Amino acid sequence: MTDPTTKTPFSTIDPDLGEFSLRALAPVADAPLLHRWVTHPKAEFWMMLDAQLQDVVREYTDLAASPYHDAFIGLHRGEPVFLAERYDPANFELKGLYEAVPGDVGMHFLTAPSDTRIPGFTRAVIRTVMEFLFADPATRRVVVEPDVRNTAVHALNAAVGFVPEREIEKPEKRALLSFCTRDQFAAARGVRA
C-alpha cells in the first residue's frame, strides 16, 4: 500500500505537544522496538503478549508483503513512540464481515509503554494517524474494529469522530465495528469541512 522507500510519509505539529511524524516500518530493524511494545501488559488487546522476537519479525514481514496492509513507526519529536497500521478492510482483517464501500481504510494504532504520563498524548497520536489517513484524498472513511472490552480506545475513537455501528464476531475477538468519515473527523476537531 505504501512505497517502502518513503522515509517520512507524514508530519504534523500538535499545538501543545510539538511534532509528530510517521515513517515506513522496517520489519527486521524495528522488531526489537516493536517486541518491547507489543509484549508489554499495556498492549493486552494487541494479542501478542507472549510473542518472541522472531514472532514479531515474522508477523511484520508477512504484513509488509501484503498488498492490502502497511505499517508505520510514529515519532514524537524524532523519537519512536507509536505504531500505526493501515489496511484495506475489504480485503484484509474485515473481509466479508461488513459492507465495504470505496474509500474505506482500516486503521490500528498502539502507543509505546512509558513511565512518564503526558496529558493529551494518546489523543494527539490518534489525531496524527487520522490526519495521515485523510491526507490521502482517496480516503473517504476510516474503519476500526477494536475489542469490545477495550473501553479506553472506544473513548479515544469517539473523541476523533468515530461512530460505532455494531458488534461483530472475528476469529480472535468480539469487536466494535466503528466508522469515521472525513466530515466527522473535521467536526470532532472543531474544523469546518
GROMACS .gro file of C-alpha atoms in nm:
model
  193
    1MET     CA    1   0.000   0.000   0.000
    2THR     CA    2   0.293   0.237   0.051
    3ASP     CA    3   0.628   0.298  -0.113
    4PRO     CA    4   0.876   0.137   0.132
    5THR     CA    5   1.146   0.383   0.026
    6THR     CA    6   0.948   0.670   0.178
    7LYS     CA    7   1.130   0.769   0.496
    8THR     CA    8   0.879   1.010   0.649
    9PRO     CA    9   0.549   1.000   0.463
   10PHE     CA   10   0.374   1.237   0.701
   11SER     CA   11   0.448   1.505   0.959
   12THR     CA   12   0.225   1.737   1.162
   13ILE     CA   13   0.255   1.979   1.451
   14ASP     CA   14   0.035   1.941   1.758
   15PRO     CA   15  -0.007   2.287   1.913
   16ASP     CA   16   0.060   2.154   2.265
   17LEU     CA   17   0.299   1.864   2.211
   18GLY     CA   18   0.504   1.955   1.905
   19GLU     CA   19   0.596   1.748   1.601
   20PHE     CA   20   0.456   1.405   1.524
   21SER     CA   21   0.556   1.211   1.213
   22LEU     CA   22   0.530   0.866   1.059
   23ARG     CA   23   0.783   0.664   0.866
   24ALA     CA   24   0.756   0.325   0.700
   25LEU     CA   25   0.816   0.036   0.938
   26ALA     CA   26   1.122  -0.181   0.869
   27PRO     CA   27   1.019  -0.530   0.992
   28VAL     CA   28   1.364  -0.659   1.087
   29ALA     CA   29   1.528  -0.335   1.205
   30ASP     CA   30   1.223  -0.225   1.406
   31ALA     CA   31   1.143  -0.569   1.553
   32PRO     CA   32   1.329  -0.522   1.886
   33LEU     CA   33   1.144  -0.196   1.948
   34LEU     CA   34   0.808  -0.345   1.845
   35HIS     CA   35   0.872  -0.654   2.055
   36ARG     CA   36   0.907  -0.437   2.369
   37TRP     CA   37   0.584  -0.256   2.283
   38VAL     CA   38   0.359  -0.550   2.188
   39THR     CA   39   0.465  -0.772   2.480
   40HIS     CA   40   0.407  -0.502   2.744
   41PRO     CA   41   0.095  -0.563   2.960
   42LYS     CA   42  -0.046  -0.230   2.833
   43ALA     CA   43  -0.070  -0.392   2.486
   44GLU     CA   44  -0.304  -0.669   2.602
   45PHE     CA   45  -0.553  -0.602   2.320
   46TRP     CA   46  -0.273  -0.626   2.057
   47MET     CA   47  -0.278  -1.002   2.133
   48MET     CA   48   0.099  -1.053   2.117
   49LEU     CA   49   0.189  -1.055   2.488
   50ASP     CA   50   0.366  -1.393   2.460
   51ALA     CA   51   0.537  -1.322   2.127
   52GLN     CA   52   0.907  -1.387   2.085
   53LEU     CA   53   1.126  -1.152   1.882
   54GLN     CA   54   1.118  -1.389   1.582
   55ASP     CA   55   0.734  -1.389   1.600
   56VAL     CA   56   0.732  -1.010   1.566
   57VAL     CA   57   0.976  -1.025   1.273
   58ARG     CA   58   0.761  -1.289   1.100
   59GLU     CA   59   0.432  -1.103   1.165
   60TYR     CA   60   0.555  -0.770   1.029
   61THR     CA   61   0.746  -0.927   0.741
   62ASP     CA   62   0.425  -1.104   0.637
   63LEU     CA   63   0.224  -0.782   0.672
   64ALA     CA   64   0.483  -0.587   0.471
   65ALA     CA   65   0.448  -0.843   0.191
   66SER     CA   66   0.071  -0.795   0.175
   67PRO     CA   67  -0.067  -0.561  -0.092
   68TYR     CA   68  -0.353  -0.482   0.149
   69HIS     CA   69  -0.160  -0.367   0.457
   70ASP     CA   70   0.123  -0.141   0.562
   71ALA     CA   71   0.268  -0.027   0.892
   72PHE     CA   72   0.446   0.281   1.021
   73ILE     CA   73   0.654   0.383   1.316
   74GLY     CA   74   0.522   0.703   1.470
   75LEU     CA   75   0.766   0.956   1.605
   76HIS     CA   76   0.723   1.236   1.856
   77ARG     CA   77   0.996   1.497   1.821
   78GLY     CA   78   1.201   1.237   1.635
   79GLU     CA   79   1.167   0.957   1.893
   80PRO     CA   80   0.972   0.638   1.808
   81VAL     CA   81   0.665   0.626   2.032
   82PHE     CA   82   0.380   0.459   1.843
   83LEU     CA   83   0.287   0.205   1.579
   84ALA     CA   84   0.024   0.273   1.313
   85GLU     CA   85  -0.119   0.025   1.067
   86ARG     CA   86  -0.326   0.100   0.758
   87TYR     CA   87  -0.514  -0.173   0.573
   88ASP     CA   88  -0.775  -0.235   0.306
   89PRO     CA   89  -1.072  -0.364   0.510
   90ALA     CA   90  -1.246  -0.509   0.204
   91ASN     CA   91  -0.953  -0.750   0.152
   92PHE     CA   92  -0.780  -0.776   0.489
   93GLU     CA   93  -0.897  -0.804   0.851
   94LEU     CA   94  -1.268  -0.735   0.782
   95LYS     CA   95  -1.318  -0.917   0.452
   96GLY     CA   96  -1.675  -1.048   0.443
   97LEU     CA   97  -1.764  -0.903   0.785
   98TYR     CA   98  -1.922  -0.576   0.670
   99GLU     CA   99  -2.034  -0.390   0.356
  100ALA     CA  100  -1.717  -0.218   0.237
  101VAL     CA  101  -1.750   0.098   0.031
  102PRO     CA  102  -1.491   0.260  -0.197
  103GLY     CA  103  -1.261   0.483   0.005
  104ASP     CA  104  -1.271   0.272   0.324
  105VAL     CA  105  -0.937   0.245   0.503
  106GLY     CA  106  -0.877   0.031   0.811
  107MET     CA  107  -0.658   0.151   1.098
  108HIS     CA  108  -0.484   0.016   1.408
  109PHE     CA  109  -0.257   0.210   1.641
  110LEU     CA  110  -0.054   0.133   1.953
  111THR     CA  111   0.132   0.377   2.175
  112ALA     CA  112   0.459   0.268   2.332
  113PRO     CA  113   0.462   0.197   2.705
  114SER     CA  114   0.604   0.485   2.908
  115ASP     CA  115   0.670   0.565   3.272
  116THR     CA  116   0.601   0.933   3.202
  117ARG     CA  117   0.241   1.043   3.161
  118ILE     CA  118   0.194   1.327   2.912
  119PRO     CA  119  -0.161   1.470   2.923
  120GLY     CA  120  -0.326   1.452   2.581
  121PHE     CA  121  -0.050   1.238   2.431
  122THR     CA  122  -0.256   0.939   2.314
  123ARG     CA  123  -0.524   1.170   2.176
  124ALA     CA  124  -0.252   1.356   1.981
  125VAL     CA  125  -0.129   1.021   1.845
  126ILE     CA  126  -0.471   0.912   1.716
  127ARG     CA  127  -0.529   1.259   1.566
  128THR     CA  128  -0.195   1.230   1.388
  129VAL     CA  129  -0.285   0.888   1.249
  130MET     CA  130  -0.624   1.014   1.133
  131GLU     CA  131  -0.470   1.323   0.970
  132PHE     CA  132  -0.226   1.093   0.792
  133LEU     CA  133  -0.505   0.868   0.663
  134PHE     CA  134  -0.723   1.157   0.549
  135ALA     CA  135  -0.425   1.327   0.381
  136ASP     CA  136  -0.490   1.075   0.102
  137PRO     CA  137  -0.782   1.222  -0.099
  138ALA     CA  138  -0.899   0.868  -0.182
  139THR     CA  139  -0.978   0.802   0.186
  140ARG     CA  140  -1.346   0.865   0.248
  141ARG     CA  141  -1.395   0.675   0.573
  142VAL     CA  142  -1.172   0.514   0.837
  143VAL     CA  143  -1.282   0.179   0.977
  144VAL     CA  144  -1.178   0.033   1.313
  145GLU     CA  145  -1.265  -0.291   1.491
  146PRO     CA  146  -1.130  -0.277   1.848
  147ASP     CA  147  -1.209  -0.541   2.107
  148VAL     CA  148  -1.546  -0.465   2.269
  149ARG     CA  149  -1.376  -0.473   2.612
  150ASN     CA  150  -1.124  -0.201   2.519
  151THR     CA  151  -1.321   0.091   2.663
  152ALA     CA  152  -1.018   0.323   2.666
  153VAL     CA  153  -0.980   0.303   2.288
  154HIS     CA  154  -1.356   0.340   2.237
  155ALA     CA  155  -1.335   0.676   2.418
  156LEU     CA  156  -1.036   0.784   2.206
  157ASN     CA  157  -1.214   0.677   1.888
  158ALA     CA  158  -1.524   0.877   1.986
  159ALA     CA  159  -1.305   1.182   2.058
  160VAL     CA  160  -1.186   1.191   1.695
  161GLY     CA  161  -1.529   1.129   1.543
  162PHE     CA  162  -1.581   0.752   1.523
  163VAL     CA  163  -1.937   0.629   1.546
  164PRO     CA  164  -1.995   0.265   1.648
  165GLU     CA  165  -2.214   0.067   1.409
  166ARG     CA  166  -2.239  -0.278   1.565
  167GLU     CA  167  -2.050  -0.560   1.732
  168ILE     CA  168  -1.904  -0.825   1.503
  169GLU     CA  169  -1.752  -1.164   1.569
  170LYS     CA  170  -1.394  -1.204   1.445
  171PRO     CA  171  -1.190  -1.523   1.485
  172GLU     CA  172  -0.974  -1.367   1.758
  173LYS     CA  173  -1.222  -1.134   1.934
  174ARG     CA  174  -1.564  -0.975   1.958
  175ALA     CA  175  -1.512  -0.634   1.801
  176LEU     CA  176  -1.692  -0.299   1.789
  177LEU     CA  177  -1.713  -0.202   1.422
  178SER     CA  178  -1.692   0.178   1.400
  179PHE     CA  179  -1.658   0.435   1.123
  180CYS     CA  180  -1.530   0.790   1.093
  181THR     CA  181  -1.587   0.997   0.780
  182ARG     CA  182  -1.376   1.293   0.680
  183ASP     CA  183  -1.659   1.527   0.793
  184GLN     CA  184  -1.695   1.352   1.129
  185PHE     CA  185  -1.322   1.385   1.191
  186ALA     CA  186  -1.329   1.754   1.098
  187ALA     CA  187  -1.629   1.814   1.327
  188ALA     CA  188  -1.458   1.637   1.619
  189ARG     CA  189  -1.158   1.867   1.571
  190GLY     CA  190  -1.383   2.171   1.552
  191VAL     CA  191  -1.284   2.236   1.191
  192ARG     CA  192  -1.528   2.313   0.914
  193ALA     CA  193  -1.502   2.060   0.635
   0.00000   0.00000   0.00000
